[in-house]
Coordinates of C-alpha atoms and ligand atoms in Angstrom, one line a residue:
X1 CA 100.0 128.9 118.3
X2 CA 99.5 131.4 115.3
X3 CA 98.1 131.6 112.3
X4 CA 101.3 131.5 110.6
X5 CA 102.8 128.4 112.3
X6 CA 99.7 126.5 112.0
X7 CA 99.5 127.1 108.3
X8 CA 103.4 126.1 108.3
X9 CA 102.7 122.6 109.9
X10 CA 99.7 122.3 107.7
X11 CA 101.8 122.6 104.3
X12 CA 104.0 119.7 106.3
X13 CA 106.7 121.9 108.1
X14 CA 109.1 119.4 110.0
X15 CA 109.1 119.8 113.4
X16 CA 112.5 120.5 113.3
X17 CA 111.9 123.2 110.4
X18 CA 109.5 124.8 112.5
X19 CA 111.9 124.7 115.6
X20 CA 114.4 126.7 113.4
X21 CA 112.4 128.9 112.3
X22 CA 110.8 130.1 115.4
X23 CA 114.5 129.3 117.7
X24 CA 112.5 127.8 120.3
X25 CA 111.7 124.3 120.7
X26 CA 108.4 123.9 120.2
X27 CA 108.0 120.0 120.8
X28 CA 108.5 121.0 124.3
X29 CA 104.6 123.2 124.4
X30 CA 102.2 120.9 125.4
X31 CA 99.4 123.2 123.4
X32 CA 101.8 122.3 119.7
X33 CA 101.9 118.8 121.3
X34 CA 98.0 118.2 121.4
X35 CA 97.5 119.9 118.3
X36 CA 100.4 117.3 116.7
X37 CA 98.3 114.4 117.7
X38 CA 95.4 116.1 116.5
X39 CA 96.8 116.7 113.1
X40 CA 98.0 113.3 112.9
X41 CA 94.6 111.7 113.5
X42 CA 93.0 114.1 111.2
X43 CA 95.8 113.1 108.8
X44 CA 95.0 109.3 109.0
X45 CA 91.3 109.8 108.3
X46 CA 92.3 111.6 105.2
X47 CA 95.1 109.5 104.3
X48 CA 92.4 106.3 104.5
X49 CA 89.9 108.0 102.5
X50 CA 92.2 108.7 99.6
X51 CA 93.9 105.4 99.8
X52 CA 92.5 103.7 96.6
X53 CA 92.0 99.3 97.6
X54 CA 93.0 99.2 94.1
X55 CA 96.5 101.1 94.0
X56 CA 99.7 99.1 93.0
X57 CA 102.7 99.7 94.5
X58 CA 105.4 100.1 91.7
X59 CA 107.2 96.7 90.9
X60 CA 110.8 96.6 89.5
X61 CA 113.1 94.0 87.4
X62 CA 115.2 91.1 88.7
X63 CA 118.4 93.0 88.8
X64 CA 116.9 96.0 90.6
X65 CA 116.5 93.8 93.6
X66 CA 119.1 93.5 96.2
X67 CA 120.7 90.2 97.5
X68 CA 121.8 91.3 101.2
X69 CA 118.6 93.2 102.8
X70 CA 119.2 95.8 105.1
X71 CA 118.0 94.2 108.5
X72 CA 116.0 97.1 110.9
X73 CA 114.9 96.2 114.8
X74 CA 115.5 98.0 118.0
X75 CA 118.0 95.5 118.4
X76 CA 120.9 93.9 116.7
X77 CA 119.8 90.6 114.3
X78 CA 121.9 88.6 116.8
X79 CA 118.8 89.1 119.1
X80 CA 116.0 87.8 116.7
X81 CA 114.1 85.6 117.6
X82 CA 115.0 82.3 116.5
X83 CA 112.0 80.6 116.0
X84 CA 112.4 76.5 115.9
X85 CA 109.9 75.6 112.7
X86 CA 109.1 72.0 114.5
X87 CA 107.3 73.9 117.4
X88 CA 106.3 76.8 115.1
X89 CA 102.4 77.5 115.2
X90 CA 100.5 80.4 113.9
X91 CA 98.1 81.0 116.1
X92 CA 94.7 82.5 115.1
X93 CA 91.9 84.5 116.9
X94 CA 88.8 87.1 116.8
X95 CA 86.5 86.8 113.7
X96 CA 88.2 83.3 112.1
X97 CA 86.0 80.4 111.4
X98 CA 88.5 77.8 111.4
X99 CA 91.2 79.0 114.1
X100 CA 93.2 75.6 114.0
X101 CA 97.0 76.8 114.4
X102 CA 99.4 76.3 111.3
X103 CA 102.7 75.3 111.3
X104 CA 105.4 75.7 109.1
X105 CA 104.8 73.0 106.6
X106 CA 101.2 73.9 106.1
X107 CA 102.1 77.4 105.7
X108 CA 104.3 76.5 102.7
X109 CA 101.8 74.2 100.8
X110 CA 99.8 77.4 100.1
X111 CA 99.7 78.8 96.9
X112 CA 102.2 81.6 96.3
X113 CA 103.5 84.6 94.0
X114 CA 106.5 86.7 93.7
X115 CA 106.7 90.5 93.9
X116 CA 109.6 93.1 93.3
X117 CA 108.7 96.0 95.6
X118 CA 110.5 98.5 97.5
X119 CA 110.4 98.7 101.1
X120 CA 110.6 102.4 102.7
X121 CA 111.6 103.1 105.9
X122 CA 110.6 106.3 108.3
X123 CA 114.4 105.8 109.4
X124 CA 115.1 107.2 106.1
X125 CA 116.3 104.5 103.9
X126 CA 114.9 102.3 100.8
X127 CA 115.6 99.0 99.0
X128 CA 113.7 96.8 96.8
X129 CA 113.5 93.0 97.6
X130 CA 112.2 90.1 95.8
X131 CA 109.3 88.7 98.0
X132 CA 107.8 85.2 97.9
X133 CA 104.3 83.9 99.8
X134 CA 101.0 83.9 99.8
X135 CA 98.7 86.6 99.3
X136 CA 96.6 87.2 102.9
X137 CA 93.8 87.5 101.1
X138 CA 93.9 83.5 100.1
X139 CA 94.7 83.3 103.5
X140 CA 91.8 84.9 104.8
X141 CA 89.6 83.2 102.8
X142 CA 91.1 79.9 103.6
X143 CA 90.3 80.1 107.6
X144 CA 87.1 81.7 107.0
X145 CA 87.9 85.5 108.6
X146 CA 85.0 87.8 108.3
X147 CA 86.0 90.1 105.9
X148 CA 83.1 92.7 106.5
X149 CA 85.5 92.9 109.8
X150 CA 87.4 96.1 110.0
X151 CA 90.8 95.2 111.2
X152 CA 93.5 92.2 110.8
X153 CA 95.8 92.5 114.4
X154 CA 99.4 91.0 114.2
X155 CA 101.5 89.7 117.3
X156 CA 105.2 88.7 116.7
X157 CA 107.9 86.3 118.8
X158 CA 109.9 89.8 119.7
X159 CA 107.1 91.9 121.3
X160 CA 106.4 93.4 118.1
X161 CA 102.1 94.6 117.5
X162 CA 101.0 95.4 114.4
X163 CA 97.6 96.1 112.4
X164 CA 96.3 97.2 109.1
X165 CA 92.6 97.9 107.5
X166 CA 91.1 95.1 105.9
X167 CA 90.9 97.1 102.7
X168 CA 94.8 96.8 102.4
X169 CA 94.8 93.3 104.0
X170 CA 92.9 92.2 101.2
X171 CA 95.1 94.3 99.0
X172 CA 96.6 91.9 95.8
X173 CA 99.9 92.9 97.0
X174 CA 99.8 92.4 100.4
X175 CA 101.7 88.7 101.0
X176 CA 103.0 86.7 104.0
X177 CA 106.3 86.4 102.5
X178 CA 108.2 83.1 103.1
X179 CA 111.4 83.5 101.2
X180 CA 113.6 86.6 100.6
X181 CA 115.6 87.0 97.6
X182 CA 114.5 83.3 96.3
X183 CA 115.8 82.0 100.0
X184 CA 113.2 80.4 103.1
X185 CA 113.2 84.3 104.7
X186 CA 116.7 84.4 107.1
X187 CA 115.8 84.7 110.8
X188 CA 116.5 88.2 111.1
X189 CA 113.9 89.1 108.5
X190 CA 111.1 87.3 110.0
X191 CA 111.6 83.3 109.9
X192 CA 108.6 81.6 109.5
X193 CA 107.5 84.7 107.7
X194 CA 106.6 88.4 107.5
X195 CA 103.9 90.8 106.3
X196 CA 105.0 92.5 103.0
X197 CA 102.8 95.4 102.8
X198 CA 104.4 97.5 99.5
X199 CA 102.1 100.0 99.8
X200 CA 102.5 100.8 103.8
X201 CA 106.1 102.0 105.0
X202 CA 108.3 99.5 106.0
X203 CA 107.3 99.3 110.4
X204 CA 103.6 98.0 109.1
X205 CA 105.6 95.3 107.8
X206 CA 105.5 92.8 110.9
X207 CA 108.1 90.1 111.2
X208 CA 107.9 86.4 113.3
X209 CA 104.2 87.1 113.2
X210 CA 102.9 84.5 116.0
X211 CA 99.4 85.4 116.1
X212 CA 96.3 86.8 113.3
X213 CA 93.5 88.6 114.3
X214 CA 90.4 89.8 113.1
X215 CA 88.7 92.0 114.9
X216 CA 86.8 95.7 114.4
X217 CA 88.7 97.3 116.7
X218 CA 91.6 99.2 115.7
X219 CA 94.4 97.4 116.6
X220 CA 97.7 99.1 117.9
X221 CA 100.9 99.4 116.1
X222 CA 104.3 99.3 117.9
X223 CA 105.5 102.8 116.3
X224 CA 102.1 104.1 116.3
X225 CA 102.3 104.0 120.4
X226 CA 105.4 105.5 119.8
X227 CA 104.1 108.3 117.9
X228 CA 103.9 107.6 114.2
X229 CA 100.8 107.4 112.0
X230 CA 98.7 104.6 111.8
X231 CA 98.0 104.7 108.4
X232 CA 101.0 105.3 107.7
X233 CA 100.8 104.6 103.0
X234 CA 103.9 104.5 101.2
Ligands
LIG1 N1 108.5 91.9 114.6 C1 109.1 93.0 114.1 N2 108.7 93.4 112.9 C2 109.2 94.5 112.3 C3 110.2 95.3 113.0 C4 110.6 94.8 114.3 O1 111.4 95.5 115.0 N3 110.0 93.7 114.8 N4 110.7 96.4 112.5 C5 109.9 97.0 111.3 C6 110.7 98.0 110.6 S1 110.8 99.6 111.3 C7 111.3 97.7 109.4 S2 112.0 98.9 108.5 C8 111.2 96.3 108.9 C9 112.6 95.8 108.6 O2 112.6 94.6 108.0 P1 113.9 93.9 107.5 O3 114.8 93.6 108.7 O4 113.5 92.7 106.8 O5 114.6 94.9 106.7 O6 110.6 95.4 109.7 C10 109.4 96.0 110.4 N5 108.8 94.9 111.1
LIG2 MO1 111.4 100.9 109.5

């Protein structure tokens, strides 16, 4: 590759920008390929080093936030996982103290908050939502995870894998989020709950979350195997 095009991708050239430009297409060279997955490495690391623990994701008014959320899966909401909340346990593993499973119930006893965010998708669309749960940290702290741990892992009912750095798990915004728009969260949006991350685009926001892990090795991300950032901030 040349100077030129490297500088290009550098100063965050598209892909497809950079195909136009040259009229070849380069996602085809293997040698563009590598230095891709190089550049998106390089760009977590940085991206992880600026990311401030402390940042707040905007927050917005009542009336900002939509009633009817856009639903997003590799399959239509008719195929969500419909999870029965009498045989509904969250399972936990790696560095917990207390790894008795929780069920529904239990999960809703815990203390919670409400947050306006917007959720940002890589698929190119936005919306802000009224969220409702528990903040993971309280969570964390309630089963006795070792924080000093790195990583918290995510497994869902559809397949789904998901993790984030503890610095953002412990994040004050960072909620399993029971109810949607004042409602226990509809099926297709993650019944018994989902992660809302509002600082992390919208695929580190794992729904039907079965199993929580903490562990210090990075865990890996459904999209991320499938060529997005880890990282991946808002
Ligand atoms: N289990 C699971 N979680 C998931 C996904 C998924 O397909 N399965 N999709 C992600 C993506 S890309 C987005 S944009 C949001 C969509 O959540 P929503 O249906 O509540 O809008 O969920 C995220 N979490
Ligand atoms: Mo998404």
């Amino acid at each position: 590759m040349t100077t030129e095009r490297r500088g290009l991708l550098q100063r965050g050239f598209s892909l497809g920008a950079l195909t136009m430009l040259t009229g070849c297409d380069v996602s085809d060279n293997d040698a563009v390929q590598s230095f891709l997955a190089r550049f998106s490495e390089w760009n977590d690391r940085v991206q992880a080093a600026l990311f401030s623990g402390q940042r707040l994701a905007p927050t917005f008014s009542e009336t900002q936030a939509v009633k009817n959320f856009r639903y997003n899966a590799w399959y239509g909401p008719d195929k969500a996982p419909n999870l029965d909340p009498a045989d509904y346990r969250l399972l936990l593993s790696g560095k917990i103290a207390d790894k008795k499973p929780w069920t529904v119930d239990e999960l809703h006893a815990l203390p919670q908050q409400t947050q306006i965010t917007r959720h940002i998708c890589v698929e190119g669309w936005s919306m802000i939502g009224k969220w409702t749960g528990t903040p993971l940290r309280t969570f964390l702290d309630r089963v006795g995870a070792d924080t000093t741990a790195r990583y918290v892992g995510f497994e869902c009912a559809d397949g789904y894998y998901e993790g984030i750095d503890m610095q953002t798990a412990l994040h004050p915004q960072t909620l399993m989020a029971f109810k949607l728009a004042d409602e226990i969260l509809p099926r297709q949006h993650g019944f018994p709950f989902k992660l809302r991350i509002p600082t992390k685009l919208g695929f580190k926001n794992p729904k039907f979350i079965t199993t929580m892990y903490v562990t210090n090795k990075q865990p890996r991300g459904y999209w991320t195997d499938r060529g997005y950032n880890w990282f991946s901030g808002s």
